[in-house]
C-alpha positions as a Markdown table, in Angstrom:
| # | Residue | x | y | z |
|---|---|---|---|---|
| 1 | Met | 34.2 | 14.0 | 4.7 |
| 2 | Gly | 31.2 | 12.0 | 4.6 |
| 3 | Pro | 27.9 | 13.1 | 2.8 |
| 4 | His | 25.5 | 15.6 | 3.9 |
| 5 | Pro | 23.4 | 14.4 | 6.8 |
| 6 | Ala | 20.3 | 14.5 | 4.6 |
| 7 | Val | 22.0 | 12.5 | 2.1 |
| 8 | Ala | 23.3 | 9.9 | 4.5 |
| 9 | Ala | 19.8 | 9.7 | 6.1 |
| 10 | Ile | 18.0 | 8.8 | 2.7 |
| 11 | Arg | 20.8 | 6.4 | 1.8 |
| 12 | Leu | 20.5 | 4.5 | 5.0 |
| 13 | Ala | 16.8 | 4.2 | 4.8 |
| 14 | Val | 17.1 | 2.8 | 1.3 |
| 15 | Arg | 20.0 | 0.5 | 2.1 |
| 16 | Arg | 18.0 | -1.1 | 5.0 |
| 17 | Val | 15.1 | -1.8 | 2.4 |
| 18 | Leu | 17.4 | -3.3 | -0.2 |
| 19 | His | 19.0 | -5.7 | 2.4 |
| 20 | Asp | 15.3 | -6.7 | 3.2 |
| 21 | Val | 14.7 | -7.4 | -0.4 |
| 22 | Leu | 17.9 | -9.3 | -0.9 |
| 23 | Asn | 17.3 | -11.5 | 2.2 |
| 24 | Glu | 13.8 | -12.3 | 0.9 |
| 25 | Phe | 15.1 | -12.9 | -2.6 |
| 26 | Ala | 17.7 | -15.4 | -1.1 |
| 27 | Glu | 15.0 | -17.2 | 0.9 |
| 28 | Arg | 12.8 | -17.7 | -2.1 |
| 29 | Ala | 15.7 | -18.9 | -4.3 |
| 30 | Glu | 16.6 | -21.3 | -1.4 |
| 31 | Arg | 13.0 | -22.5 | -1.4 |
| 32 | Thr | 13.1 | -23.1 | -5.0 |
| 33 | Glu | 16.2 | -25.0 | -4.9 |
| 34 | Arg | 14.8 | -27.4 | -2.3 |
| 35 | Ala | 11.7 | -27.9 | -4.3 |
| 36 | Pro | 11.3 | -31.2 | -6.2 |
| 37 | Arg | 12.6 | -30.9 | -9.7 |
| 38 | Pro | 10.9 | -32.5 | -12.7 |
| 39 | Glu | 12.1 | -35.9 | -13.2 |
| 40 | Leu | 14.0 | -35.8 | -16.3 |
| 41 | Ala | 14.8 | -39.6 | -16.5 |
| 42 | Glu | 11.0 | -40.2 | -17.2 |
| 43 | Ala | 11.1 | -38.4 | -20.6 |
| 44 | Gly | 11.1 | -41.1 | -23.0 |
| 45 | Pro | 12.1 | -41.0 | -26.7 |
| 46 | Gly | 10.7 | -38.2 | -28.6 |
| 47 | Arg | 9.3 | -36.5 | -25.4 |
| 48 | Arg | 10.4 | -33.1 | -24.7 |
| 49 | Arg | 12.0 | -32.7 | -21.3 |
| 50 | Pro | 10.7 | -30.1 | -18.9 |
| 51 | Ala | 13.0 | -27.0 | -18.7 |
| 52 | Leu | 14.2 | -26.0 | -15.3 |
| 53 | Pro | 13.6 | -22.5 | -14.3 |
| 54 | Glu | 16.3 | -20.0 | -14.8 |
| 55 | Arg | 17.5 | -18.1 | -11.7 |
| 56 | Pro | 18.2 | -14.3 | -12.3 |
| 57 | Asp | 21.5 | -13.0 | -11.0 |
| 58 | Ala | 20.2 | -10.3 | -8.9 |
| 59 | Pro | 16.7 | -8.8 | -8.0 |
| 60 | Leu | 15.3 | -5.8 | -9.8 |
| 61 | Val | 14.1 | -2.9 | -7.6 |
| 62 | Leu | 12.2 | -0.2 | -9.4 |
| 63 | Val | 11.6 | 3.3 | -8.0 |
| 64 | Ala | 8.3 | 5.2 | -8.7 |
| 65 | Cys | 9.5 | 8.7 | -9.5 |
| 66 | Ser | 7.2 | 11.6 | -10.2 |
| 67 | Gly | 10.1 | 14.0 | -10.5 |
| 68 | Gly | 9.2 | 15.6 | -7.2 |
| 69 | Ala | 11.6 | 16.0 | -4.3 |
| 70 | Asp | 10.7 | 12.9 | -2.4 |
| 71 | Ser | 10.9 | 10.6 | -5.3 |
| 72 | Met | 14.0 | 12.1 | -6.8 |
| 73 | Ala | 15.8 | 11.9 | -3.5 |
| 74 | Leu | 14.8 | 8.2 | -3.4 |
| 75 | Ala | 15.8 | 7.5 | -6.9 |
| 76 | Ser | 19.3 | 9.0 | -6.1 |
| 77 | Ala | 19.7 | 7.0 | -3.0 |
| 78 | Leu | 18.6 | 3.8 | -4.8 |
| 79 | Ala | 21.1 | 4.4 | -7.7 |
| 80 | Phe | 23.9 | 4.9 | -5.1 |
| 81 | Glu | 23.2 | 1.8 | -2.9 |
| 82 | Ala | 22.4 | -0.6 | -5.8 |
| 83 | Arg | 25.8 | -0.2 | -7.1 |
| 84 | Lys | 27.3 | -1.5 | -3.9 |
| 85 | Leu | 24.9 | -4.4 | -3.6 |
| 86 | Ala | 23.9 | -7.3 | -5.7 |
| 87 | Val | 20.7 | -5.3 | -6.8 |
| 88 | Arg | 19.6 | -4.2 | -10.3 |
| 89 | Ala | 17.8 | -0.8 | -10.2 |
| 90 | Gly | 15.5 | 0.8 | -12.5 |
| 91 | Gly | 12.7 | 3.5 | -12.6 |
| 92 | Ile | 9.2 | 4.2 | -13.7 |
| 93 | Thr | 7.2 | 7.4 | -13.8 |
| 94 | Val | 3.6 | 7.6 | -14.5 |
| 95 | Asp | 2.0 | 10.1 | -16.7 |
| 96 | His | -1.5 | 10.8 | -15.4 |
| 97 | Asn | -2.3 | 13.0 | -18.6 |
| 98 | Leu | -4.0 | 15.5 | -16.2 |
| 99 | Gln | -1.9 | 18.6 | -17.0 |
| 100 | Asp | -0.8 | 20.1 | -20.4 |
| 101 | Gly | 2.7 | 19.0 | -21.0 |
| 102 | Ser | 2.6 | 16.0 | -18.7 |
| 103 | Asp | 4.2 | 13.8 | -21.6 |
| 104 | Val | 7.1 | 16.3 | -21.6 |
| 105 | Arg | 7.6 | 16.3 | -17.9 |
| 106 | Ala | 7.6 | 12.4 | -18.1 |
| 107 | Ala | 10.3 | 12.5 | -20.6 |
| 108 | Glu | 12.4 | 14.7 | -18.5 |
| 109 | Val | 12.1 | 12.3 | -15.5 |
| 110 | Val | 13.1 | 9.4 | -17.8 |
| 111 | Ala | 16.2 | 11.3 | -18.9 |
| 112 | Arg | 17.0 | 12.1 | -15.2 |
| 113 | Leu | 16.5 | 8.5 | -14.1 |
| 114 | Ala | 18.7 | 7.2 | -17.1 |
| 115 | Ala | 21.4 | 9.8 | -16.1 |
| 116 | Met | 21.7 | 8.1 | -12.8 |
| 117 | Asp | 22.4 | 4.7 | -14.6 |
| 118 | Leu | 19.1 | 3.2 | -13.6 |
| 119 | Asp | 17.9 | 0.5 | -16.1 |
| 120 | Pro | 15.3 | -0.2 | -17.1 |
| 121 | Val | 13.6 | 3.2 | -17.1 |
| 122 | Glu | 10.3 | 4.1 | -18.7 |
| 123 | Ala | 7.3 | 6.4 | -18.6 |
| 124 | Val | 3.8 | 4.9 | -18.5 |
| 125 | Ser | 0.8 | 6.9 | -19.7 |
| 126 | Val | -2.6 | 6.2 | -17.8 |
| 127 | His | -6.2 | 7.4 | -18.2 |
| 128 | Val | -7.6 | 8.6 | -14.9 |
| 129 | Gly | -11.3 | 7.8 | -14.4 |
| 130 | Arg | -13.7 | 9.4 | -11.9 |
| 131 | Asp | -14.7 | 6.6 | -9.5 |
| 132 | Gly | -14.1 | 7.7 | -5.9 |
| 133 | Gly | -13.1 | 11.3 | -6.8 |
| 134 | Pro | -9.9 | 12.7 | -8.6 |
| 135 | Glu | -7.4 | 11.8 | -5.8 |
| 136 | Ala | -8.7 | 8.2 | -5.5 |
| 137 | Ala | -9.1 | 7.8 | -9.2 |
| 138 | Ala | -5.6 | 9.0 | -10.0 |
| 139 | Arg | -4.2 | 6.7 | -7.3 |
| 140 | Asp | -5.9 | 3.7 | -8.6 |
| 141 | Ala | -4.7 | 4.2 | -12.1 |
| 142 | Arg | -1.1 | 4.9 | -10.8 |
| 143 | Tyr | -1.0 | 1.7 | -8.8 |
| 144 | Ala | -2.4 | -0.3 | -11.7 |
| 145 | Ala | 0.4 | 1.1 | -14.0 |
| 146 | Leu | 3.0 | 0.3 | -11.4 |
| 147 | Asp | 1.7 | -3.2 | -10.8 |
| 148 | Ala | 1.8 | -3.9 | -14.6 |
| 149 | Ala | 5.4 | -2.5 | -14.8 |
| 150 | Ala | 6.5 | -4.6 | -11.9 |
| 151 | Glu | 5.1 | -7.8 | -13.6 |
| 152 | Arg | 6.5 | -6.8 | -16.9 |
| 153 | His | 9.9 | -6.3 | -15.7 |
| 154 | Gly | 9.9 | -9.0 | -13.0 |
| 155 | Ala | 10.6 | -6.5 | -10.3 |
| 156 | Ala | 11.3 | -7.9 | -6.8 |
| 157 | Ala | 10.2 | -4.5 | -5.3 |
| 158 | Val | 8.9 | -1.0 | -6.1 |
| 159 | Leu | 10.1 | 1.7 | -3.9 |
| 160 | Leu | 7.7 | 4.7 | -3.1 |
| 161 | Gly | 8.8 | 8.1 | -1.8 |
| 162 | His | 6.1 | 8.6 | 0.9 |
| 163 | Thr | 7.5 | 10.5 | 4.0 |
| 164 | Arg | 6.5 | 10.8 | 7.6 |
| 165 | Asp | 4.5 | 13.9 | 6.5 |
| 166 | Asp | 2.5 | 11.9 | 4.0 |
| 167 | Gln | 1.8 | 9.5 | 6.9 |
| 168 | Ala | 0.5 | 12.1 | 9.3 |
| 169 | Glu | -1.8 | 13.4 | 6.4 |
| 170 | Thr | -3.0 | 9.9 | 5.9 |
| 171 | Val | -3.8 | 9.4 | 9.5 |
| 172 | Leu | -5.7 | 12.7 | 9.7 |
| 173 | Leu | -7.7 | 11.8 | 6.5 |
| 174 | Gly | -8.6 | 8.4 | 8.1 |
| 175 | Leu | -9.7 | 10.2 | 11.3 |
| 176 | Ala | -11.9 | 12.6 | 9.2 |
| 177 | Arg | -13.5 | 9.7 | 7.5 |
| 178 | Gly | -14.2 | 7.8 | 10.8 |
| 179 | Ser | -13.2 | 4.6 | 9.2 |
| 180 | Gly | -11.7 | 2.9 | 12.3 |
| 181 | Ile | -8.4 | 1.8 | 13.6 |
| 182 | Arg | -7.2 | 0.2 | 10.2 |
| 183 | Ser | -7.6 | 3.6 | 8.6 |
| 184 | Leu | -5.7 | 5.3 | 11.4 |
| 185 | Ser | -2.7 | 2.9 | 10.8 |
| 186 | Gly | -1.8 | 4.8 | 7.7 |
| 187 | Met | 0.5 | 3.5 | 5.0 |
| 188 | Ala | 2.6 | 0.3 | 5.7 |
| 189 | Ala | 6.2 | 0.1 | 5.2 |
| 190 | Ala | 5.6 | -2.8 | 2.9 |
| 191 | Ser | 2.3 | -3.5 | 1.0 |
| 192 | Gly | 0.8 | -4.8 | -2.1 |
| 193 | Pro | 1.1 | -8.4 | -3.6 |
| 194 | Ala | 3.9 | -10.2 | -1.7 |
| 195 | Gly | 5.0 | -6.8 | -0.1 |
| 196 | Arg | 5.8 | -5.4 | -3.5 |
| 197 | Tyr | 5.6 | -1.9 | -2.5 |
| 198 | Arg | 8.2 | -0.5 | 0.0 |
| 199 | Arg | 8.3 | 2.9 | 1.7 |
| 200 | Pro | 11.9 | 3.6 | 3.0 |
| 201 | Phe | 11.1 | 7.2 | 3.9 |
| 202 | Leu | 8.2 | 6.8 | 6.5 |
| 203 | Gln | 10.5 | 7.8 | 9.3 |
| 204 | Leu | 12.0 | 10.7 | 7.4 |
| 205 | Asp | 10.3 | 14.0 | 7.1 |
| 206 | Arg | 9.7 | 15.8 | 3.6 |
| 207 | Gln | 12.3 | 18.5 | 4.4 |
| 208 | Thr | 15.1 | 16.0 | 4.6 |
| 209 | Ala | 14.2 | 14.7 | 1.2 |
| 210 | Arg | 14.2 | 18.2 | -0.3 |
| 211 | Lys | 17.5 | 19.0 | 1.4 |
| 212 | Ala | 19.1 | 15.8 | 0.0 |
| 213 | Cys | 17.9 | 17.0 | -3.6 |
| 214 | Leu | 19.3 | 20.5 | -3.0 |
| 215 | Val | 22.8 | 19.4 | -1.8 |
| 216 | Gln | 23.2 | 17.0 | -4.8 |
| 217 | Ser | 21.9 | 19.6 | -7.3 |
| 218 | Leu | 19.0 | 17.3 | -8.4 |
| 219 | Pro | 16.5 | 19.1 | -10.3 |
| 220 | Val | 12.9 | 18.6 | -8.9 |
| 221 | Trp | 9.4 | 19.3 | -10.3 |
| 222 | Asp | 6.8 | 20.6 | -7.9 |
| 223 | Asp | 3.4 | 19.3 | -8.8 |
| 224 | Pro | 0.8 | 22.2 | -8.9 |
| 225 | His | -1.8 | 19.8 | -7.6 |
| 226 | Asn | 0.1 | 19.7 | -4.4 |
| 227 | Val | -0.8 | 23.3 | -3.8 |
| 228 | Asp | -4.4 | 23.2 | -5.4 |
| 229 | Pro | -7.0 | 23.8 | -2.7 |
| 230 | Ala | -9.4 | 21.8 | -4.8 |
| 231 | Tyr | -7.7 | 18.5 | -3.5 |
| 232 | Thr | -8.3 | 17.5 | 0.1 |
| 233 | Arg | -4.9 | 16.4 | 0.8 |
| 234 | Ser | -3.6 | 19.7 | -0.5 |
| 235 | Arg | -5.8 | 21.7 | 1.9 |
| 236 | Leu | -4.9 | 19.6 | 4.7 |
| 237 | Arg | -1.1 | 20.0 | 4.0 |
| 238 | His | -1.1 | 23.7 | 3.7 |
| 239 | Glu | -4.0 | 24.7 | 6.0 |
| 240 | Gly | -4.9 | 21.7 | 8.3 |
| 241 | Leu | -1.5 | 20.6 | 9.6 |
| 242 | Pro | -0.1 | 24.1 | 10.1 |
| 243 | Ala | -3.2 | 25.1 | 12.0 |
| 244 | Leu | -2.7 | 21.9 | 14.4 |
| 245 | Glu | 0.9 | 22.8 | 14.9 |
| 246 | Lys | 0.0 | 26.4 | 15.8 |
| 247 | Ala | -2.7 | 25.1 | 18.3 |
| 248 | Leu | -0.8 | 22.2 | 19.7 |
| 249 | Gly | 2.8 | 23.0 | 19.0 |
| 250 | Lys | 5.6 | 21.2 | 17.0 |
| 251 | Gly | 5.7 | 17.5 | 16.9 |
| 252 | Val | 2.2 | 17.0 | 15.7 |
| 253 | Val | 3.5 | 15.1 | 12.5 |
| 254 | Glu | 5.8 | 12.8 | 14.6 |
| 255 | Ala | 3.0 | 11.9 | 17.0 |
| 256 | Leu | 0.6 | 11.3 | 14.1 |
| 257 | Ala | 3.2 | 9.0 | 12.4 |
| 258 | Arg | 3.7 | 7.2 | 15.8 |
| 259 | Thr | -0.1 | 6.8 | 16.1 |
| 260 | Ala | -0.2 | 5.1 | 12.8 |
| 261 | Gln | 2.5 | 2.5 | 13.9 |
| 262 | Leu | 0.7 | 1.8 | 17.2 |
| 263 | Ser | -2.7 | 1.5 | 15.4 |
| 264 | Arg | -1.3 | -0.8 | 12.8 |
| 265 | Asp | 0.2 | -3.2 | 15.5 |
| 266 | Asp | -3.3 | -3.1 | 17.2 |
| 267 | Ala | -5.2 | -3.7 | 13.9 |
| 268 | Asp | -3.0 | -6.6 | 12.9 |
| 269 | Ala | -3.5 | -8.3 | 16.3 |
| 270 | Leu | -7.5 | -7.8 | 15.9 |
| 271 | Asp | -7.3 | -9.1 | 12.4 |
| 272 | Thr | -5.4 | -12.3 | 13.5 |
| 273 | Trp | -8.0 | -12.7 | 16.4 |
| 274 | Ala | -10.9 | -12.2 | 13.9 |
| 275 | Ala | -9.4 | -14.9 | 11.5 |
| 276 | Glu | -9.2 | -17.4 | 14.3 |
| 277 | Ala | -12.8 | -16.5 | 15.6 |
| 278 | Asp | -14.3 | -16.8 | 12.2 |
| 279 | Thr | -14.4 | -20.6 | 12.3 |
| 280 | Ala | -15.6 | -20.8 | 15.9 |
| 281 | Val | -18.6 | -18.7 | 15.2 |
| 282 | Arg | -20.0 | -20.8 | 12.4 |
| 283 | Asp | -22.3 | -23.9 | 12.7 |
| 284 | Asp | -21.7 | -27.3 | 11.0 |
| 285 | Ala | -23.3 | -25.9 | 7.8 |
| 286 | Gly | -20.9 | -22.9 | 7.6 |
| 287 | Gln | -23.5 | -20.4 | 8.6 |
| 288 | Leu | -22.7 | -17.5 | 11.0 |
| 289 | Asp | -24.2 | -18.1 | 14.4 |
| 290 | Cys | -25.7 | -14.9 | 15.8 |
| 291 | Ala | -25.5 | -16.0 | 19.4 |
| 292 | Lys | -21.8 | -16.8 | 19.0 |
| 293 | Leu | -21.1 | -13.6 | 17.2 |
| 294 | Tyr | -22.9 | -11.5 | 20.0 |
| 295 | Ala | -20.4 | -13.1 | 22.5 |
| 296 | Leu | -17.3 | -11.6 | 20.6 |
| 297 | Pro | -15.9 | -8.2 | 21.5 |
| 298 | Pro | -17.3 | -5.6 | 19.1 |
| 299 | Ala | -14.0 | -5.0 | 17.3 |
| 300 | Val | -13.4 | -8.6 | 16.5 |
| 301 | Arg | -17.1 | -9.3 | 15.5 |
| 302 | Arg | -17.1 | -6.4 | 13.1 |
| 303 | Arg | -14.0 | -7.8 | 11.4 |
| 304 | Val | -15.7 | -11.1 | 11.2 |
| 305 | Leu | -18.6 | -9.5 | 9.5 |
| 306 | Arg | -16.5 | -7.6 | 7.1 |
| 307 | Arg | -14.5 | -10.7 | 6.1 |
| 308 | Ala | -17.8 | -12.4 | 5.4 |
| 309 | Ala | -19.3 | -9.6 | 3.4 |
| 310 | Ile | -16.0 | -9.5 | 1.2 |
| 311 | Glu | -16.1 | -13.2 | 0.7 |
| 312 | Ala | -19.6 | -12.9 | -0.4 |
| 313 | Gly | -18.6 | -10.5 | -3.2 |
| 314 | Ala | -18.8 | -6.9 | -1.5 |
| 315 | Pro | -15.8 | -4.8 | -3.0 |
| 316 | Ala | -13.5 | -4.0 | -0.1 |
| 317 | Gly | -12.9 | -0.5 | -1.2 |
| 318 | Ser | -16.7 | 0.4 | -1.3 |
| 319 | Leu | -17.3 | -1.5 | 2.1 |
| 320 | Phe | -17.4 | 1.4 | 4.7 |
| 321 | Ala | -17.7 | 1.3 | 8.5 |
| 322 | Arg | -21.5 | 2.4 | 8.3 |
| 323 | His | -22.3 | -0.8 | 6.1 |
| 324 | Ile | -20.7 | -3.0 | 8.9 |
| 325 | Glu | -22.4 | -1.2 | 11.6 |
| 326 | Glu | -25.9 | -1.8 | 10.1 |
| 327 | Val | -25.0 | -5.5 | 9.7 |
| 328 | Asp | -23.7 | -5.6 | 13.3 |
| 329 | Arg | -27.2 | -4.3 | 14.5 |
| 330 | Leu | -28.7 | -7.5 | 13.2 |
| 331 | Ile | -26.7 | -9.3 | 15.8 |
| 332 | Thr | -26.8 | -6.7 | 18.7 |
| 333 | Gly | -30.1 | -5.0 | 18.1 |
| 334 | Trp | -32.3 | -7.4 | 16.5 |
| 335 | Arg | -35.9 | -6.3 | 16.1 |
| 336 | Gly | -36.9 | -8.0 | 13.0 |
| 337 | Gln | -35.2 | -5.7 | 10.6 |
| 338 | Gln | -35.3 | -6.3 | 6.9 |
| 339 | Ala | -32.0 | -7.3 | 4.9 |
| 340 | Ile | -29.2 | -4.9 | 4.8 |
| 341 | Asn | -28.1 | -4.1 | 1.3 |
| 342 | Leu | -24.3 | -3.9 | 0.8 |
| 343 | Pro | -22.1 | -2.9 | -2.2 |
| 344 | Gly | -21.6 | -5.6 | -4.9 |
| 345 | Arg | -25.3 | -6.6 | -4.7 |
| 346 | Val | -24.6 | -8.4 | -1.4 |
| 347 | Glu | -27.3 | -8.6 | 1.3 |
| 348 | Ala | -27.2 | -9.6 | 4.9 |
| 349 | Arg | -30.1 | -11.2 | 6.5 |
| 350 | Arg | -30.8 | -12.7 | 9.9 |
| 351 | Gln | -32.7 | -16.0 | 9.6 |
| 352 | Gly | -33.4 | -18.5 | 12.4 |
| 353 | Gly | -30.6 | -17.3 | 14.6 |
| 354 | Arg | -28.2 | -17.4 | 11.8 |
| 355 | Leu | -26.6 | -14.5 | 9.8 |
| 356 | Val | -26.8 | -15.1 | 6.1 |
| 357 | Ile | -24.6 | -12.9 | 3.8 |
| 358 | Arg | -24.7 | -13.5 | 0.1 |
| 359 | Gln | -25.2 | -12.0 | -3.3 |
| 360 | Ser | -28.7 | -11.2 | -4.3 |
């Protein structure tokens, strides 16, 4: 008899990602072997010959585990699949220090990961600031810790337990912010530096992960923040999505996840178009030509403007749709307006038919 369907589903999802990681690892190794090596013959007497890089036996894949059902199911699937493949598997848990006893919880998660024969395993303690609100601040601190852990251990990938339900919530949050099609595209299956972060469960629902933990007798920890109405995502999860399903019927989560993928495909195509258009709308001095910008479709033009603002020093995370809309009016609704102030002390000004974006 094979494994329970829920266990089989999570293992298959992880297996597919591990195969991707192995293929990419092999391609990088092949490029390294083809690259010119230091010419050892030129090292004269008394000169130290340059060392050739060592090639590790197998890539290391870490799982980010909070102890909740999604990430525990992910950790168990990684431990199972890694034993069958040329992959080393480890785990990281992040202690946000936002609740009493969080250090004890982190130690328990480390013990559970170690019991799965994951190695290395560690708990990382972080300080959560206040920028952007509690949820955004915690997320920023968590990803900074995971980035540092991946660099420290030389990990090829970090697996995250986001499910289809998390994707649906992300799409709705983006819709509420009115942030455009990129925000509606939700979370990517691979993101971060060189695709470091992988999300195997984006096509699986939260209930499948929980069921997999239940049938494997995996202990899970339910974060009280996930049911705290003080947090926007918690209200959406326990009030917003159920209300939508009551009004529209079942299938809302699947439809939102499908919308995310379609939006991502469209956004990627528009980003590519904008990157190509960026050169065509500049004059010989590299300044943006307002007439050429005006001729672009609005979706492409606004992406060109956003790229220019970020290149001038505006932080991408603080640059919102309303900022770009104001800059866009310098092109489409020019009436002699003053300069537009953007985050990062960047300003956009129209001068002599050119759009000048620079730090003040």
